[in-house]
CSV table of C-alpha atoms in Angstrom, one decimal:
chain,number,residue,atom,x,y,z
Q,24,UNK,CA,-75.4,-91.5,-32.4
Q,25,UNK,CA,-71.9,-93.0,-32.7
Q,26,UNK,CA,-69.1,-91.3,-34.7
Q,27,UNK,CA,-65.9,-93.2,-35.7
Q,28,UNK,CA,-63.0,-90.8,-35.9
Q,29,UNK,CA,-59.7,-91.6,-37.6
Q,30,UNK,CA,-57.2,-90.9,-34.9
Q,31,UNK,CA,-53.4,-90.7,-35.3
Q,32,UNK,CA,-52.9,-89.5,-31.8
Q,33,UNK,CA,-51.9,-86.1,-33.0
Q,34,UNK,CA,-53.4,-82.7,-32.3
Q,35,UNK,CA,-55.5,-82.4,-35.5
Q,36,UNK,CA,-57.4,-85.6,-35.0
Q,37,UNK,CA,-57.7,-85.0,-31.3
Q,38,UNK,CA,-59.2,-81.5,-31.9
Q,39,UNK,CA,-61.7,-83.0,-34.4
Q,40,UNK,CA,-62.6,-85.7,-31.9
Q,41,UNK,CA,-63.2,-83.1,-29.2
Q,42,UNK,CA,-65.4,-81.1,-31.5
Q,43,UNK,CA,-67.4,-84.1,-32.6
Q,44,UNK,CA,-67.8,-85.4,-29.0
Q,45,UNK,CA,-70.0,-82.4,-28.3
Q,46,UNK,CA,-72.7,-83.9,-30.5
Q,47,UNK,CA,-71.9,-87.6,-30.9
Q,48,UNK,CA,-70.6,-90.6,-29.0
Q,49,UNK,CA,-67.0,-90.6,-30.4
Q,50,UNK,CA,-64.9,-93.7,-30.8
Q,51,UNK,CA,-61.3,-93.2,-31.8
Q,52,UNK,CA,-59.9,-95.5,-34.6
Q,53,UNK,CA,-56.3,-95.9,-35.3
Q,54,UNK,CA,-55.4,-97.9,-38.4
Q,55,UNK,CA,-52.2,-99.9,-38.8
Q,56,UNK,CA,-51.0,-102.3,-41.5
Q,57,UNK,CA,-49.2,-104.8,-39.5
Q,58,UNK,CA,-51.4,-107.0,-37.3
Q,59,UNK,CA,-48.6,-107.2,-34.7
Q,60,UNK,CA,-48.1,-103.5,-34.4
Q,61,UNK,CA,-49.3,-102.0,-31.2
Q,62,UNK,CA,-49.6,-98.3,-30.7
Q,63,UNK,CA,-49.3,-97.6,-26.9
Q,64,UNK,CA,-48.6,-93.9,-27.4
Q,65,UNK,CA,-51.8,-93.5,-29.4
Q,66,UNK,CA,-53.8,-95.5,-26.8
Q,67,UNK,CA,-52.4,-93.2,-24.2
Q,68,UNK,CA,-53.5,-90.1,-26.2
Q,69,UNK,CA,-57.0,-91.6,-26.5
Q,70,UNK,CA,-57.0,-92.1,-22.8
Q,71,UNK,CA,-55.9,-88.5,-22.2
Q,72,UNK,CA,-58.9,-87.4,-24.2
Q,73,UNK,CA,-61.2,-89.8,-22.2
Q,74,UNK,CA,-62.5,-91.4,-25.4
Q,75,UNK,CA,-62.8,-95.1,-26.3
Q,76,UNK,CA,-60.1,-96.4,-28.7
Q,77,UNK,CA,-59.9,-99.1,-31.3
Q,78,UNK,CA,-56.9,-100.3,-33.3
Q,79,UNK,CA,-57.8,-101.5,-36.7
Q,80,UNK,CA,-55.6,-103.5,-39.0
Q,81,UNK,CA,-55.7,-102.5,-42.7
Q,82,UNK,CA,-53.4,-105.4,-43.7
Q,83,UNK,CA,-50.0,-105.9,-45.3
Q,84,UNK,CA,-51.5,-106.2,-48.8
Q,85,UNK,CA,-52.8,-102.6,-48.6
Q,86,UNK,CA,-49.3,-101.5,-47.3
Q,87,UNK,CA,-47.7,-103.2,-50.3
Q,88,UNK,CA,-50.2,-101.6,-52.7
Q,89,UNK,CA,-49.5,-98.2,-51.1
Q,90,UNK,CA,-45.7,-98.6,-51.5
Q,91,UNK,CA,-46.1,-99.7,-55.1
Q,92,UNK,CA,-48.3,-96.7,-55.9
Q,93,UNK,CA,-45.7,-94.4,-54.2
Q,94,UNK,CA,-42.9,-95.9,-56.3
Q,95,UNK,CA,-45.0,-95.5,-59.5
Q,96,UNK,CA,-45.9,-91.9,-58.8
Q,97,UNK,CA,-42.6,-90.9,-57.3
Q,98,UNK,CA,-44.3,-89.2,-54.4
Q,99,UNK,CA,-46.4,-90.3,-51.4
Q,100,UNK,CA,-49.6,-88.2,-51.8
Q,101,UNK,CA,-51.6,-90.6,-53.9
Q,102,UNK,CA,-50.6,-93.6,-51.8
Q,103,UNK,CA,-51.6,-91.9,-48.5
Q,104,UNK,CA,-54.8,-90.7,-50.0
Q,105,UNK,CA,-55.6,-94.3,-51.1
Q,106,UNK,CA,-54.9,-95.6,-47.6
Q,107,UNK,CA,-57.0,-92.8,-46.1
Q,108,UNK,CA,-59.9,-93.5,-48.4
Q,109,UNK,CA,-59.8,-97.2,-47.5
Q,110,UNK,CA,-59.8,-96.4,-43.8
Q,111,UNK,CA,-62.8,-94.0,-44.2
Q,112,UNK,CA,-64.6,-96.7,-46.2
Q,113,UNK,CA,-64.0,-99.3,-43.5
Q,114,UNK,CA,-65.4,-97.0,-40.8
Q,115,UNK,CA,-68.4,-96.1,-43.0
Q,116,UNK,CA,-69.5,-99.7,-42.9
Q,117,UNK,CA,-69.8,-99.5,-39.1
Q,118,UNK,CA,-70.6,-95.9,-38.1
Q,119,UNK,CA,-73.3,-93.5,-39.2
Q,120,UNK,CA,-70.8,-90.7,-38.9
Q,121,UNK,CA,-67.1,-90.9,-39.9
Q,122,UNK,CA,-64.7,-88.1,-39.1
Q,123,UNK,CA,-61.1,-87.1,-39.4
Q,124,UNK,CA,-58.8,-84.2,-38.6
Q,125,UNK,CA,-58.0,-82.9,-42.0
Q,126,UNK,CA,-57.5,-79.1,-42.1
Q,127,UNK,CA,-58.1,-76.4,-44.7
Q,128,UNK,CA,-54.5,-76.4,-46.0
Q,129,UNK,CA,-53.9,-80.2,-45.9
Q,130,UNK,CA,-53.0,-81.6,-49.2
Q,131,UNK,CA,-52.7,-85.1,-47.9
Q,132,UNK,CA,-54.7,-87.0,-46.9
Q,133,UNK,CA,-57.7,-85.5,-48.5
Q,134,UNK,CA,-60.9,-86.8,-50.1
Q,135,UNK,CA,-62.3,-84.6,-52.8
Q,136,UNK,CA,-65.9,-83.6,-52.9
Q,137,UNK,CA,-67.1,-86.1,-55.5
Q,138,UNK,CA,-65.4,-88.9,-53.5
Q,139,UNK,CA,-67.2,-87.7,-50.3
Q,140,UNK,CA,-70.6,-87.5,-52.1
Q,141,UNK,CA,-70.1,-91.0,-53.5
Q,142,UNK,CA,-69.1,-92.4,-50.1
Q,143,UNK,CA,-72.1,-90.8,-48.4
Q,144,UNK,CA,-74.6,-92.0,-51.0
Q,145,UNK,CA,-73.3,-95.6,-51.2
Q,146,UNK,CA,-72.5,-96.2,-47.5
Q,147,UNK,CA,-75.3,-94.1,-46.1
Q,148,UNK,CA,-73.0,-92.4,-43.7
Q,149,UNK,CA,-72.0,-88.8,-43.1
Q,150,UNK,CA,-68.4,-87.9,-43.5
Q,151,UNK,CA,-67.4,-84.9,-41.4
Q,152,UNK,CA,-64.2,-82.9,-41.1
Q,153,UNK,CA,-64.6,-80.4,-38.3
Q,154,UNK,CA,-61.3,-78.7,-39.0
Q,155,UNK,CA,-61.8,-78.2,-42.7
Q,156,UNK,CA,-62.5,-74.5,-42.2
Q,157,UNK,CA,-59.6,-74.0,-39.8
Q,158,UNK,CA,-56.1,-72.9,-40.9
Q,159,UNK,CA,-52.9,-74.1,-39.4
Q,160,UNK,CA,-52.5,-71.0,-37.1
Q,161,UNK,CA,-56.0,-71.5,-35.6
Q,162,UNK,CA,-55.5,-75.2,-35.1
Q,163,UNK,CA,-52.2,-74.5,-33.3
Q,164,UNK,CA,-54.0,-71.9,-31.1
Q,165,UNK,CA,-56.8,-74.3,-30.2
Q,166,UNK,CA,-54.3,-77.2,-29.6
Q,167,UNK,CA,-52.3,-75.0,-27.2
Q,168,UNK,CA,-55.4,-74.0,-25.3
Q,169,UNK,CA,-56.9,-77.5,-25.1
Q,170,UNK,CA,-54.1,-80.0,-25.3
Q,171,UNK,CA,-50.6,-80.8,-24.1
Q,172,UNK,CA,-48.8,-81.9,-27.2
Q,173,UNK,CA,-45.4,-83.4,-27.9
Q,174,UNK,CA,-43.7,-82.8,-31.2
Q,175,UNK,CA,-41.0,-84.7,-33.1
Q,176,UNK,CA,-39.9,-85.6,-36.5
Q,177,UNK,CA,-41.6,-88.5,-38.3
Q,178,UNK,CA,-40.2,-91.7,-37.0
Q,179,UNK,CA,-39.0,-90.2,-33.7
Q,180,UNK,CA,-42.5,-89.9,-32.2
Q,181,UNK,CA,-44.9,-92.8,-31.7
Q,182,UNK,CA,-48.2,-92.0,-33.5
Q,183,UNK,CA,-50.7,-93.7,-35.7
Q,184,UNK,CA,-49.9,-91.8,-38.9
Q,185,UNK,CA,-49.9,-94.0,-42.0
Q,186,UNK,CA,-46.5,-92.5,-43.1
Q,187,UNK,CA,-44.4,-94.3,-40.5
Q,188,UNK,CA,-45.3,-97.8,-41.7
Q,189,UNK,CA,-45.0,-96.8,-45.3
Q,190,UNK,CA,-41.5,-95.5,-44.6
Q,191,UNK,CA,-40.6,-98.8,-42.8
Q,192,UNK,CA,-41.9,-100.8,-45.8
Q,193,UNK,CA,-39.7,-98.7,-48.2
Q,194,UNK,CA,-36.7,-99.5,-46.0
Q,195,UNK,CA,-37.6,-103.2,-46.0
Q,196,UNK,CA,-37.4,-103.0,-49.8
Q,197,UNK,CA,-34.0,-101.4,-49.6
Q,198,UNK,CA,-35.3,-97.9,-50.6
Q,199,UNK,CA,-34.4,-94.8,-48.6
Q,200,UNK,CA,-37.7,-93.0,-47.8
Q,201,UNK,CA,-35.9,-89.7,-47.5
Q,202,UNK,CA,-36.1,-89.3,-51.3
Q,203,UNK,CA,-40.0,-89.4,-51.2
Q,204,UNK,CA,-40.9,-87.6,-47.9
Q,205,UNK,CA,-40.0,-84.1,-46.8
Q,206,UNK,CA,-37.2,-83.8,-44.4
Q,207,UNK,CA,-37.8,-82.4,-40.9
Q,208,UNK,CA,-41.5,-83.1,-41.1
Q,209,UNK,CA,-42.9,-82.6,-37.6
Q,210,UNK,CA,-45.6,-84.9,-36.2
Q,211,UNK,CA,-47.6,-84.3,-33.0
Q,212,UNK,CA,-48.7,-86.6,-30.2
Q,213,UNK,CA,-51.3,-85.6,-27.6
Q,214,UNK,CA,-50.0,-86.4,-24.1
Q,215,UNK,CA,-52.8,-84.8,-22.0
Q,216,UNK,CA,-55.9,-82.7,-22.2
Q,217,UNK,CA,-55.8,-79.3,-20.5
Q,218,UNK,CA,-58.5,-78.4,-18.0
Q,219,UNK,CA,-60.5,-75.6,-19.5
């Protein structure tokens, strides 16, 4: 059975993919808004995991809608959740199992239980989050044991996180994204898988 895993190239989605690959044929899916945006660093991370990779285009209209929602709310959480929900729904039309790397402490992105139940009932898929029971410290321990990871502040590291393109879209509107996103937010990018 095939599982489509949302993959940013970071340690959390990589660990989720490794866990799911024990039981499913995993295909990594990175979502971008801009059809011209390539994600070579994320492709390389997928190759390091030895798993097939697909780049999916969510479209500029969804990006615009996300930026409008962010500006209305005054913070990015709802916008990122909306984008994540859309990405999960897109994968649910193709895969029997859809997964991501959300952890126990993650506030964003996060689908709540009623949303998950609705998705599973209407799409007929299973939505799995292998790291949901893991805290940050345990994820870090597992990542250190299984992966070679590079860290950098958002925007300084090439990954497939929704946030980078949302920040760029704010800048394109003449708005400084620093007033909406936390400063010194570290992102991760998998560069290799350790031999275990």
